[in-house]
Amino acid sequence: MRDVRMRGFAERADVEDVDRRLRGLTRPLPPESVPVLECAGRVLAEDVSARVSVPGFRRAAMDGYAVRAEETSGASERSPVRLPIVGEAYPGRPFPRGIGPGEAVRIMTGSPVPDGADAVVMAEVCEEQQGEVAVREAIAVHRNVGEIGEDIREGEVVLQRGRRLRPQDVGVLASIGCASLYCVRRPRVQLVITGDELLPPGSVPEGYRIVDSNSVLLRALVARDGGVLLPFELLPDQPEIIRAALEEEGADLVLVSGGSSVGREDHAPRLVAELGSLDFHGVNLRPAGPAGGGRVGDRLVFLLPGNPVSCLCAYEFFAGPSLRALGGRSREWPHRRARRELAREIGSQAGRTDYVRVAIRDGRVVPIATSGSSILSSTVRATGAVIVPQELESIPEGAEVEVLLYDEDATPLEPEV
Ligand code: AMP
Ligand code: MG
């Protein structure tokens, strides 16, 4: 392989081609059994069918009186129907027998409805006097009685594989008696953070030494995308040390930050090529042009440029979708989106994809940074990003564009002043 160090890229790959290749390399990891208490947010690897019905008994949906509906016919305010109360039913403590003709049972929401009763009159239309209930309204059969299987029917497929489990999903799974479920194993991610100039996060930058912010950024992105970070250390720009890190087993995906471009100290691309295969290096993308990727053993390796915005951008375009796909999630951008009019033209270059940081002001999209891959604060000031596809040379003022929003929740798009 041609050594690109201090020479630059002869040929850059297109974002779409890289994406297509990565698509073919990333299949969901094998399933693992996960306790239901830990399943929220996980991706289900099996279809789950209910082995029981919910509810499994006829259940009172109201506090009131269990009766035979036909016996209330004609009941009204003026001429209530009076029935003797023969006992009580509580959730988990049923009335011990069925009811006979002319009987009523005081019953609470969630209690089993006694055999013989076919409706629950709600307490609001009744009055109790001397062991009797006066029912002031006729009630129809089945009223306020939750039938067996009304919520979930035994044998029904409740959730399908591939589902990213919501809080209510795990609630339902627990309600049908699941103790654990097969979920797609979460991808394990190794960070290889290189740079002689780096101080660990938590340090104060001093002199010409800077704080490793990339690992902090990447840790959050990996968590967002469902990966599990393995322990790591900051590494100096020494080929033997980087080689050892790349040779380490146990991860599904390796993120190399720094030392990935064409400088003298950029050893990672050559090492990946030596230890496995370097599938791409240099992309028609701004920022993150020097991004690369390949495979070592059964690990996917991504070379992320050290410049923080490039690091973010390279992660978002290549590593993120791959990580999500390994975890059984969608490769699509996970961001919420907003469509707005562009306040100012965005210049690009035909043949290159651009990741433009934008703000939304007065309802319009204002580009705030197209270049400046070292200016991480541009992404802090931005509301989100607009992607200028490869084939466009620019997007004109007034065009409607889609903004990938940085906030995950429904934070207002424009700060209130
Ligand atoms: P490199 O990709 O190693 O050539 O680094 C490009 C630029 O990114 C240089 O200014 C580095 O100091 C900076 N840089 C490299 N690694 C990190 C990191 N982990 N955190 C923040 N900046 C970094
Ligand atoms: Mg470096």
Coordinates of C-alpha atoms and ligand atoms in Angstrom, one line a residue:
M1 CA 0.0 0.0 0.0
R2 CA 1.1 3.5 -0.9
D3 CA 2.4 5.4 2.2
V4 CA 0.3 8.6 2.3
R5 CA 2.3 10.2 5.0
M6 CA 3.3 13.8 4.2
R7 CA 1.9 13.3 0.6
G8 CA -1.8 13.6 0.9
F9 CA -4.6 11.5 -0.5
A10 CA -4.3 10.6 -4.2
E11 CA -7.9 9.5 -4.3
R12 CA -10.7 10.0 -1.9
A13 CA -13.7 7.7 -1.4
D14 CA -17.3 9.0 -1.7
V15 CA -19.4 9.0 1.4
E16 CA -22.1 6.9 -0.2
D17 CA -19.6 4.2 -1.4
V18 CA -18.1 3.9 2.1
D19 CA -21.6 3.7 3.5
R20 CA -22.6 1.0 1.1
R21 CA -19.5 -1.0 1.9
L22 CA -20.1 -0.7 5.7
R23 CA -23.7 -1.7 5.3
G24 CA -22.4 -5.1 3.9
L25 CA -20.1 -5.5 6.9
T26 CA -22.5 -4.8 9.8
R27 CA -25.1 -7.4 10.8
P28 CA -26.7 -7.5 14.2
L29 CA -24.5 -9.3 16.8
P30 CA -25.7 -12.6 18.3
P31 CA -28.4 -12.5 21.0
E32 CA -27.8 -12.7 24.7
S33 CA -30.3 -13.3 27.5
V34 CA -31.1 -10.2 29.4
P35 CA -33.2 -9.9 32.7
V36 CA -36.4 -8.1 31.9
L37 CA -35.5 -5.4 34.4
E38 CA -32.6 -4.4 32.2
C39 CA -34.4 -4.7 28.8
A40 CA -35.6 -1.1 28.3
G41 CA -33.7 0.4 25.4
R42 CA -32.4 -3.0 24.2
V43 CA -33.2 -4.5 20.9
L44 CA -35.3 -7.6 21.0
A45 CA -33.7 -10.6 19.2
E46 CA -36.8 -12.9 19.3
D47 CA -40.5 -12.7 18.7
V48 CA -42.3 -12.8 22.1
S49 CA -45.7 -14.5 22.3
A50 CA -47.8 -14.5 25.4
R51 CA -47.9 -17.7 27.3
V52 CA -50.8 -16.4 29.4
S53 CA -53.8 -14.1 28.9
V54 CA -53.9 -10.8 30.6
P55 CA -56.0 -10.5 32.6
G56 CA -56.1 -14.2 33.4
F57 CA -59.5 -13.8 35.3
R58 CA -62.6 -11.7 34.9
R59 CA -61.5 -8.4 36.5
A60 CA -63.5 -5.6 38.0
A61 CA -62.7 -2.3 36.2
M62 CA -64.5 -0.2 38.9
D63 CA -65.1 0.0 42.6
G64 CA -68.7 -1.0 43.1
Y65 CA -70.9 -4.0 43.3
A66 CA -70.8 -7.2 41.3
V67 CA -74.3 -8.2 40.2
R68 CA -76.3 -10.0 37.6
A69 CA -77.1 -7.3 35.1
E70 CA -80.6 -8.4 34.4
E71 CA -81.6 -8.0 38.0
T72 CA -81.0 -4.2 37.7
S73 CA -83.4 -3.8 34.8
G74 CA -85.8 -1.0 35.5
A75 CA -83.7 0.5 38.3
S76 CA -83.9 4.3 38.6
E77 CA -83.4 7.1 41.0
R78 CA -87.0 6.8 42.1
S79 CA -87.3 3.0 42.3
P80 CA -83.8 1.6 43.0
V81 CA -83.3 -2.1 43.0
R82 CA -82.2 -3.4 46.4
L83 CA -79.9 -6.4 46.6
P84 CA -78.4 -8.0 49.7
I85 CA -74.6 -7.7 49.9
V86 CA -73.3 -11.2 50.6
G87 CA -69.6 -10.4 50.8
E88 CA -66.6 -8.6 49.4
A89 CA -63.9 -9.1 46.7
Y90 CA -60.5 -7.4 46.8
P91 CA -57.6 -7.6 44.4
G92 CA -55.8 -10.9 45.2
R93 CA -58.6 -11.8 47.7
P94 CA -61.7 -13.0 45.8
F95 CA -65.1 -13.6 47.1
P96 CA -64.9 -17.4 47.8
R97 CA -67.9 -18.5 45.9
G98 CA -70.2 -17.5 43.0
I99 CA -73.2 -15.4 43.6
G100 CA -76.7 -16.6 43.4
P101 CA -79.8 -14.9 42.2
G102 CA -80.6 -11.6 43.9
E103 CA -77.1 -11.2 45.4
A104 CA -74.5 -8.5 45.2
V105 CA -70.8 -8.5 46.2
R106 CA -68.9 -5.3 47.2
I107 CA -66.0 -5.3 44.8
M108 CA -62.8 -3.2 44.3
T109 CA -61.0 -2.4 41.0
G110 CA -58.7 -5.2 40.0
S111 CA -60.6 -7.9 42.0
P112 CA -61.8 -11.1 40.4
V113 CA -65.5 -10.9 39.5
P114 CA -67.4 -13.8 41.2
D115 CA -68.9 -16.4 39.0
G116 CA -72.6 -15.7 38.4
A117 CA -72.0 -12.0 38.3
D118 CA -71.8 -10.4 34.8
A119 CA -71.5 -6.7 35.5
V120 CA -70.1 -4.3 38.1
V121 CA -72.3 -1.3 39.1
M122 CA -70.1 1.6 40.0
A123 CA -70.3 2.8 43.5
E124 CA -71.4 6.3 42.4
V125 CA -74.8 5.1 41.4
C126 CA -75.4 3.0 44.5
E127 CA -76.1 3.5 48.1
E128 CA -75.5 1.1 50.9
Q129 CA -78.1 0.7 53.7
Q130 CA -78.3 -2.1 56.3
G131 CA -76.5 -4.7 54.4
E132 CA -78.2 -3.9 51.1
V133 CA -77.2 -2.0 48.1
A134 CA -79.7 0.3 46.4
V135 CA -78.8 0.3 42.7
R136 CA -80.2 3.5 41.0
E137 CA -79.4 2.7 37.4
A138 CA -79.9 -0.3 35.2
I139 CA -76.6 -1.8 34.0
A140 CA -75.8 -3.7 30.8
V141 CA -74.2 -7.1 30.8
H142 CA -70.3 -7.0 30.8
R143 CA -70.2 -3.4 32.0
N144 CA -67.1 -2.7 34.0
V145 CA -65.9 -6.3 33.7
G146 CA -62.5 -6.8 32.0
E147 CA -62.8 -10.1 30.2
I148 CA -60.0 -12.7 30.2
G149 CA -57.5 -11.8 27.5
E150 CA -59.0 -8.3 27.0
D151 CA -55.5 -6.8 27.2
I152 CA -53.4 -9.7 25.8
R153 CA -54.5 -13.0 24.5
E154 CA -52.6 -16.2 25.2
G155 CA -50.5 -17.2 22.2
E156 CA -50.6 -13.7 20.6
V157 CA -47.3 -12.3 19.4
V158 CA -46.8 -9.3 21.7
L159 CA -43.6 -7.9 20.4
Q160 CA -41.4 -8.7 17.4
R161 CA -37.7 -9.1 17.0
G162 CA -35.9 -6.0 16.1
R163 CA -38.0 -3.9 18.4
R164 CA -36.1 -1.3 20.5
L165 CA -37.9 -1.8 23.8
R166 CA -39.8 1.1 25.2
P167 CA -40.6 1.5 28.9
Q168 CA -44.2 0.4 28.2
D169 CA -42.9 -2.7 26.3
V170 CA -40.9 -4.0 29.2
G171 CA -44.0 -3.4 31.4
V172 CA -46.0 -5.6 29.1
L173 CA -43.3 -8.2 28.9
A174 CA -43.2 -8.4 32.7
S175 CA -47.0 -8.6 32.8
I176 CA -47.0 -11.8 30.7
G177 CA -44.5 -13.4 33.0
C178 CA -41.2 -12.9 31.1
A179 CA -38.2 -13.1 33.4
S180 CA -35.5 -12.6 30.7
L181 CA -35.5 -12.0 27.0
Y182 CA -33.1 -12.6 24.1
C183 CA -31.7 -9.2 23.1
V184 CA -29.1 -8.3 20.5
R185 CA -25.7 -8.2 22.3
R186 CA -24.5 -4.6 22.7
P187 CA -21.5 -3.8 20.6
R188 CA -18.2 -3.5 22.6
V189 CA -16.2 -0.4 21.7
Q190 CA -12.6 0.1 22.2
L191 CA -11.2 3.7 22.1
V192 CA -7.6 4.2 20.9
I193 CA -6.9 7.8 21.7
T194 CA -3.5 8.8 20.5
G195 CA -1.5 12.1 20.8
D196 CA 1.7 13.1 22.6
E197 CA 0.0 16.4 23.4
L198 CA -3.0 15.0 25.3
L199 CA -3.8 15.3 28.9
P200 CA -6.6 13.2 30.5
P201 CA -10.1 14.7 30.8
G202 CA -10.4 16.5 34.0
S203 CA -7.0 18.2 33.6
V204 CA -6.5 21.9 32.9
P205 CA -4.7 22.5 29.6
E206 CA -1.2 23.7 30.2
G207 CA 1.3 25.2 27.8
Y208 CA 1.2 23.3 24.5
R209 CA -0.7 20.4 26.0
I210 CA -4.4 20.0 25.3
V211 CA -7.1 18.0 27.0
D212 CA -8.3 14.9 25.3
S213 CA -11.9 16.0 24.6
N214 CA -12.5 13.4 21.9
S215 CA -12.8 10.5 24.2
V216 CA -15.4 12.5 26.2
L217 CA -17.4 13.2 23.1
L218 CA -17.1 9.7 21.8
R219 CA -18.1 8.1 25.1
A220 CA -21.4 10.1 24.9
L221 CA -21.9 9.2 21.3
V222 CA -21.3 5.5 21.9
A223 CA -23.7 5.5 24.8
R224 CA -26.3 7.2 22.6
D225 CA -25.9 4.5 20.0
G226 CA -26.1 1.6 22.4
G227 CA -22.4 0.6 22.6
V228 CA -20.5 -0.5 25.7
L229 CA -17.2 1.2 26.1
L230 CA -14.2 -0.9 27.2
P231 CA -11.6 0.6 29.6
F232 CA -8.8 2.5 27.8
E233 CA -5.8 4.7 28.3
L234 CA -4.4 7.6 26.3
L235 CA -1.6 6.5 24.0
P236 CA 1.5 8.3 22.8
D237 CA 2.2 8.6 19.1
Q238 CA 4.3 5.5 19.1
P239 CA 3.7 2.8 16.4
E240 CA 4.5 -0.1 18.7
I241 CA 2.1 1.0 21.3
I242 CA -0.7 1.8 18.8
R243 CA -0.1 -1.6 17.2
A244 CA -0.5 -3.4 20.5
A245 CA -3.8 -1.5 21.1
L246 CA -5.1 -2.5 17.6
E247 CA -4.1 -6.1 18.2
E248 CA -6.1 -6.3 21.4
E249 CA -9.1 -8.6 21.2
G250 CA -12.5 -8.3 22.8
A251 CA -14.1 -5.3 21.0
D252 CA -16.5 -5.4 18.1
L253 CA -15.6 -1.9 17.0
V254 CA -12.5 0.2 17.5
L255 CA -12.5 4.0 17.3
V256 CA -9.0 5.5 16.7
S257 CA -8.9 9.2 17.4
G258 CA -5.9 11.1 16.1
G259 CA -2.8 9.9 14.3
S260 CA -5.1 8.9 11.4
S261 CA -4.2 11.4 8.7
V262 CA -1.1 12.0 6.5
G263 CA 1.3 13.5 9.1
R264 CA 4.6 12.0 10.1
E265 CA 3.2 10.8 13.3
D266 CA 0.0 9.3 11.7
H267 CA 0.8 5.6 12.1
A268 CA -2.7 4.2 12.5
P269 CA -3.6 3.8 8.8
R270 CA -0.5 1.9 8.0
L271 CA -0.9 -0.3 11.1
V272 CA -4.5 -1.2 10.2
A273 CA -3.4 -2.1 6.7
E274 CA -0.6 -4.3 8.1
L275 CA -2.7 -6.0 10.8
G276 CA -5.8 -6.4 8.7
S277 CA -7.2 -4.4 5.8
L278 CA -7.5 -0.6 5.4
D279 CA -10.8 -0.4 3.4
F280 CA -10.9 3.3 2.9
H281 CA -8.7 6.3 3.9
G282 CA -9.5 9.8 2.8
V283 CA -13.2 10.7 2.1
N284 CA -14.9 13.4 0.0
L285 CA -16.3 14.9 3.2
R286 CA -15.9 18.2 5.0
P287 CA -15.0 18.1 7.8
A288 CA -13.4 14.7 8.4
G289 CA -11.7 14.3 5.0
P290 CA -8.9 12.2 6.5
A291 CA -11.3 9.7 8.0
G292 CA -10.6 6.0 7.3
G293 CA -11.7 2.6 8.2
G294 CA -10.9 -1.1 7.9
R295 CA -10.8 -4.4 9.7
V296 CA -8.4 -6.1 12.1
G297 CA -9.4 -9.6 13.1
D298 CA -13.2 -9.6 13.6
R299 CA -13.1 -5.9 14.6
L300 CA -14.3 -3.0 12.5
V301 CA -11.8 -0.1 12.9
F302 CA -12.6 3.5 12.3
L303 CA -9.9 6.1 11.9
L304 CA -11.3 9.4 13.2
P305 CA -9.3 12.6 12.7
G306 CA -8.1 14.2 15.9
N307 CA -9.7 17.6 15.1
P308 CA -12.8 17.5 17.3
V309 CA -15.4 18.5 14.7
S310 CA -13.9 16.1 12.2
C311 CA -13.9 13.4 14.9
L312 CA -17.6 14.1 15.6
C313 CA -18.4 14.2 11.8
A314 CA -16.5 11.0 11.0
Y315 CA -18.1 9.2 13.8
E316 CA -21.6 10.3 12.7
F317 CA -21.1 9.4 9.1
F318 CA -19.3 6.0 9.5
A319 CA -18.8 4.7 13.0
G320 CA -22.2 5.6 14.4
P321 CA -24.3 3.8 11.7
S322 CA -22.1 0.8 12.0
L323 CA -22.3 0.7 15.7
R324 CA -26.1 1.0 15.6
A325 CA -26.4 -1.7 13.0
L326 CA -24.2 -4.1 15.0
G327 CA -26.5 -3.5 18.0
G328 CA -29.6 -4.2 15.8
R329 CA -30.7 -0.6 15.6
S330 CA -31.4 1.5 12.6
R331 CA -28.4 2.9 10.6
E332 CA -30.4 6.1 10.0
W333 CA -29.4 9.4 11.8
P334 CA -30.8 9.1 15.2
H335 CA -31.6 12.9 15.4
R336 CA -35.0 14.5 15.4
R337 CA -35.4 16.7 12.3
A338 CA -36.8 20.0 11.4
R339 CA -37.5 21.5 8.0
R340 CA -36.9 25.2 7.6
E341 CA -36.0 27.7 5.0
L342 CA -32.3 28.6 4.5
A343 CA -31.5 32.2 5.4
R344 CA -28.2 32.3 3.5
E345 CA -26.7 30.2 0.7
I346 CA -24.5 27.3 1.7
G347 CA -21.5 26.9 -0.6
S348 CA -20.0 23.5 -1.1
Q349 CA -18.1 21.8 -3.9
A350 CA -19.5 19.3 -6.3
G351 CA -18.2 15.8 -5.4
R352 CA -17.9 16.6 -1.7
T353 CA -20.4 16.0 1.1
D354 CA -20.5 18.8 3.7
Y355 CA -21.6 18.7 7.3
V356 CA -22.6 22.2 8.0
R357 CA -23.4 23.5 11.5
V358 CA -26.4 25.7 11.6
A359 CA -28.5 27.8 14.0
I360 CA -32.2 28.5 13.6
R361 CA -32.9 32.2 13.9
D362 CA -36.3 33.8 13.4
G363 CA -37.5 30.5 12.0
R364 CA -34.8 30.3 9.3
V365 CA -31.6 28.2 9.0
V366 CA -28.4 30.2 9.4
P367 CA -25.2 28.4 8.5
I368 CA -22.7 29.2 11.2
A369 CA -19.8 27.0 10.3
T370 CA -18.8 25.1 7.1
S371 CA -15.1 24.9 7.8
G372 CA -13.0 25.0 11.0
S373 CA -12.7 21.4 11.9
S374 CA -10.9 22.3 15.1
I375 CA -13.6 24.7 16.4
L376 CA -15.7 22.4 18.5
S377 CA -17.6 25.3 20.0
S378 CA -19.3 25.7 16.6
T379 CA -21.2 22.6 17.4
V380 CA -22.1 23.9 20.8
R381 CA -23.5 27.2 19.3
A382 CA -25.4 25.2 16.6
T383 CA -28.9 24.0 16.8
G384 CA -28.0 21.2 14.5
A385 CA -26.4 20.2 11.2
V386 CA -27.4 20.3 7.5
I387 CA -25.9 17.8 5.2
V388 CA -25.1 19.1 1.7
P389 CA -25.1 16.0 -0.5
Q390 CA -22.2 15.3 -2.8
E391 CA -23.9 16.2 -6.0
L392 CA -24.8 19.7 -4.9
E393 CA -22.4 22.7 -5.4
S394 CA -24.4 24.8 -3.1
I395 CA -27.9 25.2 -1.5
P396 CA -29.5 28.5 -2.4
E397 CA -31.0 31.0 0.0
G398 CA -34.7 30.3 0.5
A399 CA -34.5 26.6 -0.2
E400 CA -36.1 24.3 2.4
V401 CA -33.5 22.2 4.2
E402 CA -33.6 19.4 6.8
V403 CA -31.8 20.1 10.0
L404 CA -30.5 17.2 12.1
L405 CA -31.2 18.6 15.6
Y406 CA -28.6 18.2 18.3
D407 CA -31.0 18.1 21.2
E408 CA -32.7 14.8 21.7
D409 CA -35.7 16.2 23.7
A410 CA -38.1 18.8 22.5
T411 CA -36.0 21.8 23.5
P412 CA -37.2 24.9 21.7
L413 CA -35.3 25.4 18.5
E414 CA -34.5 29.0 19.2
P415 CA -33.4 30.2 22.6
E416 CA -35.9 32.5 24.2
V417 CA -34.5 36.0 24.8
Ligands
AMP1 P1 -4.3 14.5 14.5 O1 -5.5 13.9 13.9 O2 -3.6 13.6 15.4 O3 -3.4 15.0 13.4 O4 -4.7 15.7 15.3 C1 -5.4 16.8 14.7 C2 -5.6 17.9 15.7 O5 -6.6 17.4 16.6 C3 -4.5 18.4 16.5 O6 -4.6 19.7 16.8 C4 -4.5 17.6 17.8 O7 -3.9 18.2 18.8 C5 -6.0 17.5 18.0 N1 -6.4 16.3 18.7 C6 -5.9 15.1 18.5 N2 -6.4 14.2 19.4 C7 -7.3 14.9 20.2 C8 -8.2 14.6 21.3 N3 -8.2 13.3 21.7 N4 -8.9 15.6 21.8 C9 -8.8 16.8 21.3 N5 -8.1 17.2 20.3 C10 -7.3 16.3 19.7
MG2 MG -1.9 13.6 16.5

